[in-house]
Coordinates of C-alpha atoms in Angstrom, one line a residue:
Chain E
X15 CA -17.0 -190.7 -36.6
X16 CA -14.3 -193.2 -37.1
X17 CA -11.0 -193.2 -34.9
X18 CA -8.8 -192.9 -37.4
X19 CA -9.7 -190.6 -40.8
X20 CA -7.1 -190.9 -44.1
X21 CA -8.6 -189.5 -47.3
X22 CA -8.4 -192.4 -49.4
X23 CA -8.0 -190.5 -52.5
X24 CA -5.5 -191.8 -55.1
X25 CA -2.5 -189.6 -55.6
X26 CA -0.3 -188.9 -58.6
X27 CA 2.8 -187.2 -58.6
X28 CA 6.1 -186.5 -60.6
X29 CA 9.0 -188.2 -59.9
X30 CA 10.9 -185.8 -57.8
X31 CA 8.2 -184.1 -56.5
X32 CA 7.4 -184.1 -52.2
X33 CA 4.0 -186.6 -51.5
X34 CA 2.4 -185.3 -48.4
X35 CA 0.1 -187.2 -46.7
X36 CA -2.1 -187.1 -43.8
X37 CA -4.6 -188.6 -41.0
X38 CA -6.7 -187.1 -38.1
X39 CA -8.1 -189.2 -35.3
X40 CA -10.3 -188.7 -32.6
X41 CA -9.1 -190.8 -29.8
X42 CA -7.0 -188.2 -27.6
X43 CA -5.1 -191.2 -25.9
X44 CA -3.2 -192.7 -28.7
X45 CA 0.4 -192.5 -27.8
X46 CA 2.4 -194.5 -30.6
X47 CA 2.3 -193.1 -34.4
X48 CA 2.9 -195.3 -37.4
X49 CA 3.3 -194.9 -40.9
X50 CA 3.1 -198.3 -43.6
X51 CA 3.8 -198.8 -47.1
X52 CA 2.0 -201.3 -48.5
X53 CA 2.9 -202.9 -51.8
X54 CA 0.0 -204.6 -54.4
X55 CA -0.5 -208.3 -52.6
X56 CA 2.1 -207.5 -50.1
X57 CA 1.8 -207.2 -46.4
X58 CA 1.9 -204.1 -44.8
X59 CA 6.1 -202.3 -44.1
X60 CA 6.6 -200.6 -41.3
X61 CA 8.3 -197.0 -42.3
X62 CA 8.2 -194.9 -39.6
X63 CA 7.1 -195.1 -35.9
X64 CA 6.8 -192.5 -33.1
X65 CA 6.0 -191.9 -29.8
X66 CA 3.8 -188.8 -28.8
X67 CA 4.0 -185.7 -30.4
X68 CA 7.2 -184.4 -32.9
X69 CA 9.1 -184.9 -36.1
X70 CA 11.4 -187.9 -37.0
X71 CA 13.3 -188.0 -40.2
X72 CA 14.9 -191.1 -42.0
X73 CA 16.0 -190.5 -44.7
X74 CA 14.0 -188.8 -47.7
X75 CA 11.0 -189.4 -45.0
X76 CA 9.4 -187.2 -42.3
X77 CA 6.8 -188.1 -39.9
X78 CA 5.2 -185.5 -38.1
X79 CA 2.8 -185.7 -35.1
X80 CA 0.8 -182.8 -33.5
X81 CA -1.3 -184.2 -31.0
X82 CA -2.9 -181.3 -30.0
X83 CA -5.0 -181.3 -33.2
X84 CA -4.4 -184.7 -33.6
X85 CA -2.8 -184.7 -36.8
X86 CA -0.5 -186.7 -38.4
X87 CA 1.5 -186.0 -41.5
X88 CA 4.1 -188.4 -43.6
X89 CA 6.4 -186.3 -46.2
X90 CA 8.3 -188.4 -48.6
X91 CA 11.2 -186.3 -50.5
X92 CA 12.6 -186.6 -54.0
X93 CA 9.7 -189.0 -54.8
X94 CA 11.0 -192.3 -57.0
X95 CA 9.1 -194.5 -59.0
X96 CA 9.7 -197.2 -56.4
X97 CA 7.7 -195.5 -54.1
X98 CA 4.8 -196.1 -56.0
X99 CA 2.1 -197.7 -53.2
X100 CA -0.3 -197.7 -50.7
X101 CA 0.5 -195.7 -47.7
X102 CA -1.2 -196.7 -44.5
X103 CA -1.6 -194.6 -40.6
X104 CA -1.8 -196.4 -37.9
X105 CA -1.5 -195.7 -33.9
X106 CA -2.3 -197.7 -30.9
X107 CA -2.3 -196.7 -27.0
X108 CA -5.4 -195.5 -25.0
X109 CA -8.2 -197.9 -25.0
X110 CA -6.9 -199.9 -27.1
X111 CA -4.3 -200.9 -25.0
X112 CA -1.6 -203.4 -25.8
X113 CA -1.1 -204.4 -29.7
X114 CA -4.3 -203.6 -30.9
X115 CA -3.6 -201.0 -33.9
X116 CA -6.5 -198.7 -35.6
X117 CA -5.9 -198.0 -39.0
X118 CA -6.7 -195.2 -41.7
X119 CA -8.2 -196.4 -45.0
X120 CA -4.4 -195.6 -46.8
X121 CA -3.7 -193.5 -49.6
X122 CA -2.4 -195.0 -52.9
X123 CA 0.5 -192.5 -54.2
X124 CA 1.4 -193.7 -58.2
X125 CA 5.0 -191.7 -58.8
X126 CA 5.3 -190.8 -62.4
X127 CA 8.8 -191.2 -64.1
Chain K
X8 CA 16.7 -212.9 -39.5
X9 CA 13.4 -214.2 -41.4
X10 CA 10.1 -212.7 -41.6
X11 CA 6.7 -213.8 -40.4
X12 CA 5.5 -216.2 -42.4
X13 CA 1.6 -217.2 -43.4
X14 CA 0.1 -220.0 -45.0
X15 CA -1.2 -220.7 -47.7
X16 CA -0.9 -217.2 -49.4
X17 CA -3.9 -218.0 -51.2
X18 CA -7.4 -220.1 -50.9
X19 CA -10.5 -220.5 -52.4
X20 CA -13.5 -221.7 -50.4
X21 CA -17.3 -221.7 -51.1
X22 CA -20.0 -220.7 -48.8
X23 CA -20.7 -222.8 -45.3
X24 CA -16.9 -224.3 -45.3
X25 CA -14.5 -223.6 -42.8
X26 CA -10.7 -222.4 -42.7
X27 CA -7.9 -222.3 -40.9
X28 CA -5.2 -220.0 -41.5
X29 CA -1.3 -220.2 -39.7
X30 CA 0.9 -217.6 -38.7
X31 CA 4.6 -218.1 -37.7
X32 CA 6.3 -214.9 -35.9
X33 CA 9.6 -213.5 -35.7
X34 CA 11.6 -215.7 -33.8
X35 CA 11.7 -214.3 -30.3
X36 CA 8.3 -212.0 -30.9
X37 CA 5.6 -213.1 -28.1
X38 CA 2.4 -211.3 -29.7
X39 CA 0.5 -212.7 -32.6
X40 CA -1.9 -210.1 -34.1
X41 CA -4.8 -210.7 -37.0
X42 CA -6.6 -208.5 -39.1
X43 CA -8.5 -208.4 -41.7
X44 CA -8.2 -206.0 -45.2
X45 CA -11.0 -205.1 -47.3
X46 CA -11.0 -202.9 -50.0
X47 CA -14.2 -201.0 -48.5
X48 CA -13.4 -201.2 -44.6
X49 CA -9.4 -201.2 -44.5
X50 CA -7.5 -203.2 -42.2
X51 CA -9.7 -204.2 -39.4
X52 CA -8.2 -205.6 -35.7
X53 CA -9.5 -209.6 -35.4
X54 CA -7.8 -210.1 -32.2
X55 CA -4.5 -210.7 -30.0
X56 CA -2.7 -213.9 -28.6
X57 CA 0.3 -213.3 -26.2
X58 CA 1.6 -216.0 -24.1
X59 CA -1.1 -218.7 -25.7
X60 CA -3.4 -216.2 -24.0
X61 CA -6.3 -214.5 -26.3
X62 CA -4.8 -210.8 -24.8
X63 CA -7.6 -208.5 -27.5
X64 CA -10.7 -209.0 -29.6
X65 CA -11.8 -207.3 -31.6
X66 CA -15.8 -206.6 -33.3
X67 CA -16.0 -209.9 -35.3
X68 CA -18.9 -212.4 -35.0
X69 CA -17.6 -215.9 -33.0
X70 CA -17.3 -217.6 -36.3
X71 CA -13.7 -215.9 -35.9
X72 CA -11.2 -217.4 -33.6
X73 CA -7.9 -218.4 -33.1
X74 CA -5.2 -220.0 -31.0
X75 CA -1.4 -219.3 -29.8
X76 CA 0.9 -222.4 -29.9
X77 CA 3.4 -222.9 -26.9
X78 CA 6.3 -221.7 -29.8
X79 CA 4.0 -219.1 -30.1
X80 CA 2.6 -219.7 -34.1
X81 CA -0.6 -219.1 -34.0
X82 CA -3.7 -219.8 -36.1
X83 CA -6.9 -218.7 -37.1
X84 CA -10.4 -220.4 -38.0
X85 CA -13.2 -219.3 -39.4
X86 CA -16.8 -221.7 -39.9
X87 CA -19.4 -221.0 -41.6
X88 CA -17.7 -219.0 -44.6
X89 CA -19.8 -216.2 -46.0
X90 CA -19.2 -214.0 -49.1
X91 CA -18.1 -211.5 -47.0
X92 CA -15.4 -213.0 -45.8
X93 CA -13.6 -212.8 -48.7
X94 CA -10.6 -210.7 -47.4
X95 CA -6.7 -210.5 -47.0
X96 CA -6.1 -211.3 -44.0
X97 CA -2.4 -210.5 -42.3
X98 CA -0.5 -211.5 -39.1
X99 CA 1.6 -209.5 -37.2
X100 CA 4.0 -210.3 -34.7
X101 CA 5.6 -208.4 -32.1
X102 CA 7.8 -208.6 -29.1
X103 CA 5.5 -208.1 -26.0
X104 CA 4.5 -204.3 -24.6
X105 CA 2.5 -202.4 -26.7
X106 CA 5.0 -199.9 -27.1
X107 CA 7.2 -202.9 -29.5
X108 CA 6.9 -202.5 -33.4
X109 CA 4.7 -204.7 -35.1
X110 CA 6.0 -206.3 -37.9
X111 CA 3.0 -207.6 -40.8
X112 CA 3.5 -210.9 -42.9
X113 CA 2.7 -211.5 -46.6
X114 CA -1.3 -212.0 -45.8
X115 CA -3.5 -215.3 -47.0
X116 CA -6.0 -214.1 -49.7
X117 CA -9.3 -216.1 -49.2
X118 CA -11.8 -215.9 -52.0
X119 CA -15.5 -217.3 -50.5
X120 CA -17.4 -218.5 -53.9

């Protein structure tokens, strides 16, 4: 079983519409929750980062946490065009220790106008 | 205040060559991170250099290494190119604690003919 689990299924949506997108993990002692965006032959953006278990909101996004079923969920509102990428999970803590980041496969989201 | 930089951005190499790729941080960021992205394994951890100090390594063969420079750029080498190398591969730079963002640069795409 791999750490860190994202469906890597593409995603198409209407412009306007709410992409939801999730990971699981297996490593109970990750403590610090990330979300990137990743554009074609870009580097990876951070969008949202958080510590342990709760919501954070900027913006029209919303990352969730639940560690007790070690769940993560990114919600993107009033979907543009522009948002049209690869979205990527990542946390960090626990064994891993210092910088070392795990990674989901990511989830390419196409926004149709 | 600029971005971390890579470079090149892209490289072409053929089997049994060597390369060495160079990462400049945020100014001020302490912690040079490396993985490498595949379209079949995702972004995998390479390793860690704080303080000119390898801090993390990750599951790579030796053929992978890498050094932190006083100013704290850092590089990357890898001998012995094989076909499977072909990758982005992306820095990431970071204050110091693992509890700092980590910021990605634009990747170098290698191509191993």
């Amino acid at each position: 079983q791999k750490e860190v689990e994202q469906d890597p299924g593409p995603l198409s949506v209407p412009e306007g519409a709410i992409v939801s997108l999730n990971c699981t993990y297996s490593n109970s002692a990750f403590q610090y929750f990330m979300w990137y965006r990743q554009y074609s032959r870009k580097g990876p953006e951070l969008l949202m980062y958080t510590y342990s278990s709760g919501n954070k909101e900027d913006g029209r996004f919303t990352a969730q946490v639940d560690k007790s079923s070690k769940y993560i969920s990114l919600f993107i509102r009033d979907s543009q065009p522009s948002d049209s990428a690869t979205y990527l999970c990542a946390m960090k803590g626990g064994d891993y220790g210092n910088n070392r980041l795990a990674f989901g496969k990511g989830n390419q989201v196409v926004v149709i106008p | 205040k600029a971005g971390v930089t890579q470079t090149p951005r892209y490289l072409i190499k053929t089997r049994g060559q060597q390369v060495t790729l160079s990462c400049s941080p945020i100014s001020g960021h302490r912690s040079v991170s490396w993985y490498q992205q595949t379209p079949g394994q995702g972004l995998q951890f390479l390793f860690e250099y704080f303080s000119e100090t390898q801090r993390n390594k990750g599951n790579f063969p030796g053929r992978f290494s890498g050094r932190q420079f006083s100013n704290s750029r850092s590089e990357m080498n890898v001998s012995t190119l094989e076909l499977g190398d072909s990758a982005l591969y992306l820095c990431a730079s970071s204050r110091s604690t693992s509890t700092d963002t980590q910021y990605f640069g634009p990747g170098t795409r290698l191509t191993v003919l």
